[in-house]
GROMACS .gro file of C-alpha atoms in nm:
model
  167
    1UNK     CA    1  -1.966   4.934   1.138
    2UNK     CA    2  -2.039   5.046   1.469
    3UNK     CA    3  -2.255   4.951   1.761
    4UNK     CA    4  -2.469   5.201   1.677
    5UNK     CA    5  -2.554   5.171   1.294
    6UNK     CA    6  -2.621   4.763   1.395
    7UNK     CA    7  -2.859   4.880   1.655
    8UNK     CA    8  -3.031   5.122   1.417
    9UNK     CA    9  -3.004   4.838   1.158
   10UNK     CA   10  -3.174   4.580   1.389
   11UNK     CA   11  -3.444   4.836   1.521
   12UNK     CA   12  -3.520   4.949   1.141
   13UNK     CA   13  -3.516   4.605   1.001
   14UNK     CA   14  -3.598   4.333   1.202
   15UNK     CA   15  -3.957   4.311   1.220
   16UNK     CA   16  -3.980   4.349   0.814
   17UNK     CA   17  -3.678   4.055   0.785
   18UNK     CA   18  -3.876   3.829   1.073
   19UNK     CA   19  -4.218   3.922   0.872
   20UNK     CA   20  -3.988   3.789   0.539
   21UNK     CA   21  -3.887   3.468   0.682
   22UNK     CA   22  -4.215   3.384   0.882
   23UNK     CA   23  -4.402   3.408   0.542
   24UNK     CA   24  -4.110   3.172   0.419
   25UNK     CA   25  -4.122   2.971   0.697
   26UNK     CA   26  -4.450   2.945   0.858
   27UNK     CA   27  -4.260   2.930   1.198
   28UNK     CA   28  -4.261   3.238   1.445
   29UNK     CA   29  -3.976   3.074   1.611
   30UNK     CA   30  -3.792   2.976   1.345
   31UNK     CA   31  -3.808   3.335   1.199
   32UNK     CA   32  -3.650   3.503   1.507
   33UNK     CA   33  -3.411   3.268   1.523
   34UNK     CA   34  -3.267   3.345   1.174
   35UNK     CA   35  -3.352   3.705   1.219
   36UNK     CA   36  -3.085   3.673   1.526
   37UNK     CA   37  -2.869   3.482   1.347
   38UNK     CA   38  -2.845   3.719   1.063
   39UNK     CA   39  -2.788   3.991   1.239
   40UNK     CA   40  -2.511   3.843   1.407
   41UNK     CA   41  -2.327   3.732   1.087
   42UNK     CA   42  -2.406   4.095   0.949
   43UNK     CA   43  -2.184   4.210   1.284
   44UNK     CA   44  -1.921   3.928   1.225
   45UNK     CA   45  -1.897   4.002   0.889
   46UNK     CA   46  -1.907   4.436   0.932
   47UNK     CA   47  -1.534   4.360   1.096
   48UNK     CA   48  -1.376   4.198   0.872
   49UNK     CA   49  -1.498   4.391   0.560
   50UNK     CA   50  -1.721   4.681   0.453
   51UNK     CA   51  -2.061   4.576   0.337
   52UNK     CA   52  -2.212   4.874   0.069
   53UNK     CA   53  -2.566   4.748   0.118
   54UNK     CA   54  -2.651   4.635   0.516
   55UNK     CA   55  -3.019   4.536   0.417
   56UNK     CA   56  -2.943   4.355   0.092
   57UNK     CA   57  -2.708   4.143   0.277
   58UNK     CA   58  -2.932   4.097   0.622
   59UNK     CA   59  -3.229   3.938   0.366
   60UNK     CA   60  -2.990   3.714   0.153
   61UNK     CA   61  -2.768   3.587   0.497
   62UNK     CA   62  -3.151   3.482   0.616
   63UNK     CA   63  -3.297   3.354   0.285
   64UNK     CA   64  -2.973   3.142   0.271
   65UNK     CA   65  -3.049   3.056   0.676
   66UNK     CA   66  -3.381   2.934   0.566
   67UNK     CA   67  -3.254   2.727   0.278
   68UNK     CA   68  -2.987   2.576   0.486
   69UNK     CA   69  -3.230   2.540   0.772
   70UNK     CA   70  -3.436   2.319   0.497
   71UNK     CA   71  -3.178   2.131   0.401
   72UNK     CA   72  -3.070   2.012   0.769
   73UNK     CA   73  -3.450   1.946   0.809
   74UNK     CA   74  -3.518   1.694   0.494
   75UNK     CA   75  -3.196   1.520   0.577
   76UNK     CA   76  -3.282   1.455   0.962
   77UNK     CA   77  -3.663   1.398   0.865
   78UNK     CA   78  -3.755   1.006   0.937
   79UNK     CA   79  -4.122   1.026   0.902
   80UNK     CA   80  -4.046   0.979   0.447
   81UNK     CA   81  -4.180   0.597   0.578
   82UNK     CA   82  -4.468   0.555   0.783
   83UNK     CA   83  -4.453   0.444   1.152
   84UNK     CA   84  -4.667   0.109   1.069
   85UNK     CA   85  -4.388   0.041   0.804
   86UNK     CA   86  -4.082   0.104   1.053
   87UNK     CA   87  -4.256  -0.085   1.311
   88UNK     CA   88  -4.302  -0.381   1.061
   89UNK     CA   89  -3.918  -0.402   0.997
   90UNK     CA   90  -3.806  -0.372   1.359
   91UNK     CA   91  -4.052  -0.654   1.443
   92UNK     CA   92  -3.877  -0.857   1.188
   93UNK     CA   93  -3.541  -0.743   1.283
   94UNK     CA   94  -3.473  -0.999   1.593
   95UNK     CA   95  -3.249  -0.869   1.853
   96UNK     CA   96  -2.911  -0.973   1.970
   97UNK     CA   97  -3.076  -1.205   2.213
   98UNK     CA   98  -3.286  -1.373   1.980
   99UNK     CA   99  -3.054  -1.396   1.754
  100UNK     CA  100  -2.791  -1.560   1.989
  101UNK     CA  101  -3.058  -1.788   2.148
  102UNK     CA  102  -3.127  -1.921   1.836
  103UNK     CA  103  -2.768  -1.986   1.705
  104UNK     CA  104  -2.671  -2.149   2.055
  105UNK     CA  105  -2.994  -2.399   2.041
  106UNK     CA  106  -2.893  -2.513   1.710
  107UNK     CA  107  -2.549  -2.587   1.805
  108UNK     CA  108  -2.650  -2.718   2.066
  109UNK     CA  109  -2.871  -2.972   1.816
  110UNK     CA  110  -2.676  -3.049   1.621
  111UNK     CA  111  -2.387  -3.158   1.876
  112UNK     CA  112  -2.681  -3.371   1.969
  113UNK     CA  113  -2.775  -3.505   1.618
  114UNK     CA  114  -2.353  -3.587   1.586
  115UNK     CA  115  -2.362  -3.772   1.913
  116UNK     CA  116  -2.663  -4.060   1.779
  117UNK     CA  117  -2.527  -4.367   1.620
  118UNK     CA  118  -2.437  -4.343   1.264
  119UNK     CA  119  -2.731  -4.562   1.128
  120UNK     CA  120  -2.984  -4.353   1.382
  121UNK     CA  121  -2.815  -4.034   1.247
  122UNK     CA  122  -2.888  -4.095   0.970
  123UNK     CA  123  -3.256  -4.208   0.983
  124UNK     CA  124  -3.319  -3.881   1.141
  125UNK     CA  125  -3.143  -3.676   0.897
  126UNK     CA  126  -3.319  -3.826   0.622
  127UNK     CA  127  -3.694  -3.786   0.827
  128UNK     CA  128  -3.649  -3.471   1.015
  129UNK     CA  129  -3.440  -3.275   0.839
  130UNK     CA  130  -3.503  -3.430   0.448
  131UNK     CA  131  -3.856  -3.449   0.533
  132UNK     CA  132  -3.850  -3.813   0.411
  133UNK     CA  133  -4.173  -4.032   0.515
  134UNK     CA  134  -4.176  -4.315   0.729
  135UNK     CA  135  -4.201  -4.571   0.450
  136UNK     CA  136  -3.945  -4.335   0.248
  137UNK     CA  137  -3.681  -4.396   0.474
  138UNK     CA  138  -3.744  -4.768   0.513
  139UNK     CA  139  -3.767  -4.843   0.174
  140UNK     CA  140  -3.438  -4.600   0.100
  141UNK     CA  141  -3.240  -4.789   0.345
  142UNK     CA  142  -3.422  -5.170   0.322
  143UNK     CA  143  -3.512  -5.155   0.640
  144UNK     CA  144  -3.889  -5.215   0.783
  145UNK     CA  145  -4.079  -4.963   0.847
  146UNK     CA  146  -4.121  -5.021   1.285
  147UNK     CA  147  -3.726  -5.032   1.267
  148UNK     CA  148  -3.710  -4.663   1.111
  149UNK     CA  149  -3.966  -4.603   1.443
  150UNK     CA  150  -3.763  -4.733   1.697
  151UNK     CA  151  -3.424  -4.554   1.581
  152UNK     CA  152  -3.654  -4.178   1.534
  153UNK     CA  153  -3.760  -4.261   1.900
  154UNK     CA  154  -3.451  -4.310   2.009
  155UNK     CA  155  -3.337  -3.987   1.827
  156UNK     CA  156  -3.573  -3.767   1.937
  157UNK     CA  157  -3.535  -3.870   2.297
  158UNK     CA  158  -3.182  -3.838   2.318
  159UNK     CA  159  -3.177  -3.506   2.109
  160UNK     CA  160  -3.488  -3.344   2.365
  161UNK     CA  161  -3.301  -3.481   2.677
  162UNK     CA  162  -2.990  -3.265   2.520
  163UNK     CA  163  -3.181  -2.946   2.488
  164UNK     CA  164  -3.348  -2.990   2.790
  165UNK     CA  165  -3.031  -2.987   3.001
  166UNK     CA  166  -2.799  -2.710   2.802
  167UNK     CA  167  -2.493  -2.676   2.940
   0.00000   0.00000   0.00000
């Protein structure tokens, strides 16, 4: 096909094919965009082989444009989930930061917690972590009640002097 039939092609078709895909599309842009592109393939394709119908092919290459077009669109689209919902999971999602703070502070505790004496250990095991009363722990361990005070004391002063100084 020569330079000359395309030409005649483009200048007899184009405005009915871009009229086709607009009322497909709903896009003005869009439209002469695939209007281009089929055109293009029509000339690509001319060379290689001899098409018997030049229209029939120009309005199928740009109906299957369109389609394709579509299909590119629904799988880049991100707006299937509102904005309030992706908002929600990113503020749930912590970041790397956060998420390395937090592991480093509880290292960080419980290298404390493993440096108390064993009996003061485990007092605060039992109260802080077991959420074990007072009176709980005493009775558990038959101690009185002031002595499971003075060991928690001492526990959570040592253990808040330790995360008050990280390393």
């Amino acid at each position: 096909m020569s330079d000359l039939d395309i030409k005649g092609l483009f200048q007899q078709h184009a405005r009915a094919l871009q009229s086709f895909l607009l009322r497909k599309s709903r896009d003005p842009q869009l439209a002469a965009d695939l209007v281009q592109e089929s055109f293009l393939r029509l000339t690509e394709q001319a060379r290689r082989d001899q098409i018997d119908n030049s229209p029939a092919y120009l309005y199928r290459t740009a109906r299957n444009l369109l389609i394709d077009h579509r299909r590119q669109q629904e799988r880049r689209r991100t707006d299937l989930v509102s904005e309030d919902v992706l908002n929600a999971v990113e503020d749930e999602v912590d970041s790397l930061e956060d998420t390395t703070e937090r592991q480093q502070r509880m290292e960080l505790l419980q290298r404390a917690v493993a440096e108390l004496p064993p009996r003061t250990r485990e007092i605060f095991q039992l109260n802080r972590i077991d959420g074990l009363t007072h009176a709980e722990v005493a009775r558990r361990l038959a101690i009185s009640d002031s002595s499971v005070q003075k060991h928690l004391s001492r526990a959570l002063a040592h253990v808040m002097a330790r995360l008050v100084e990280r390393p």
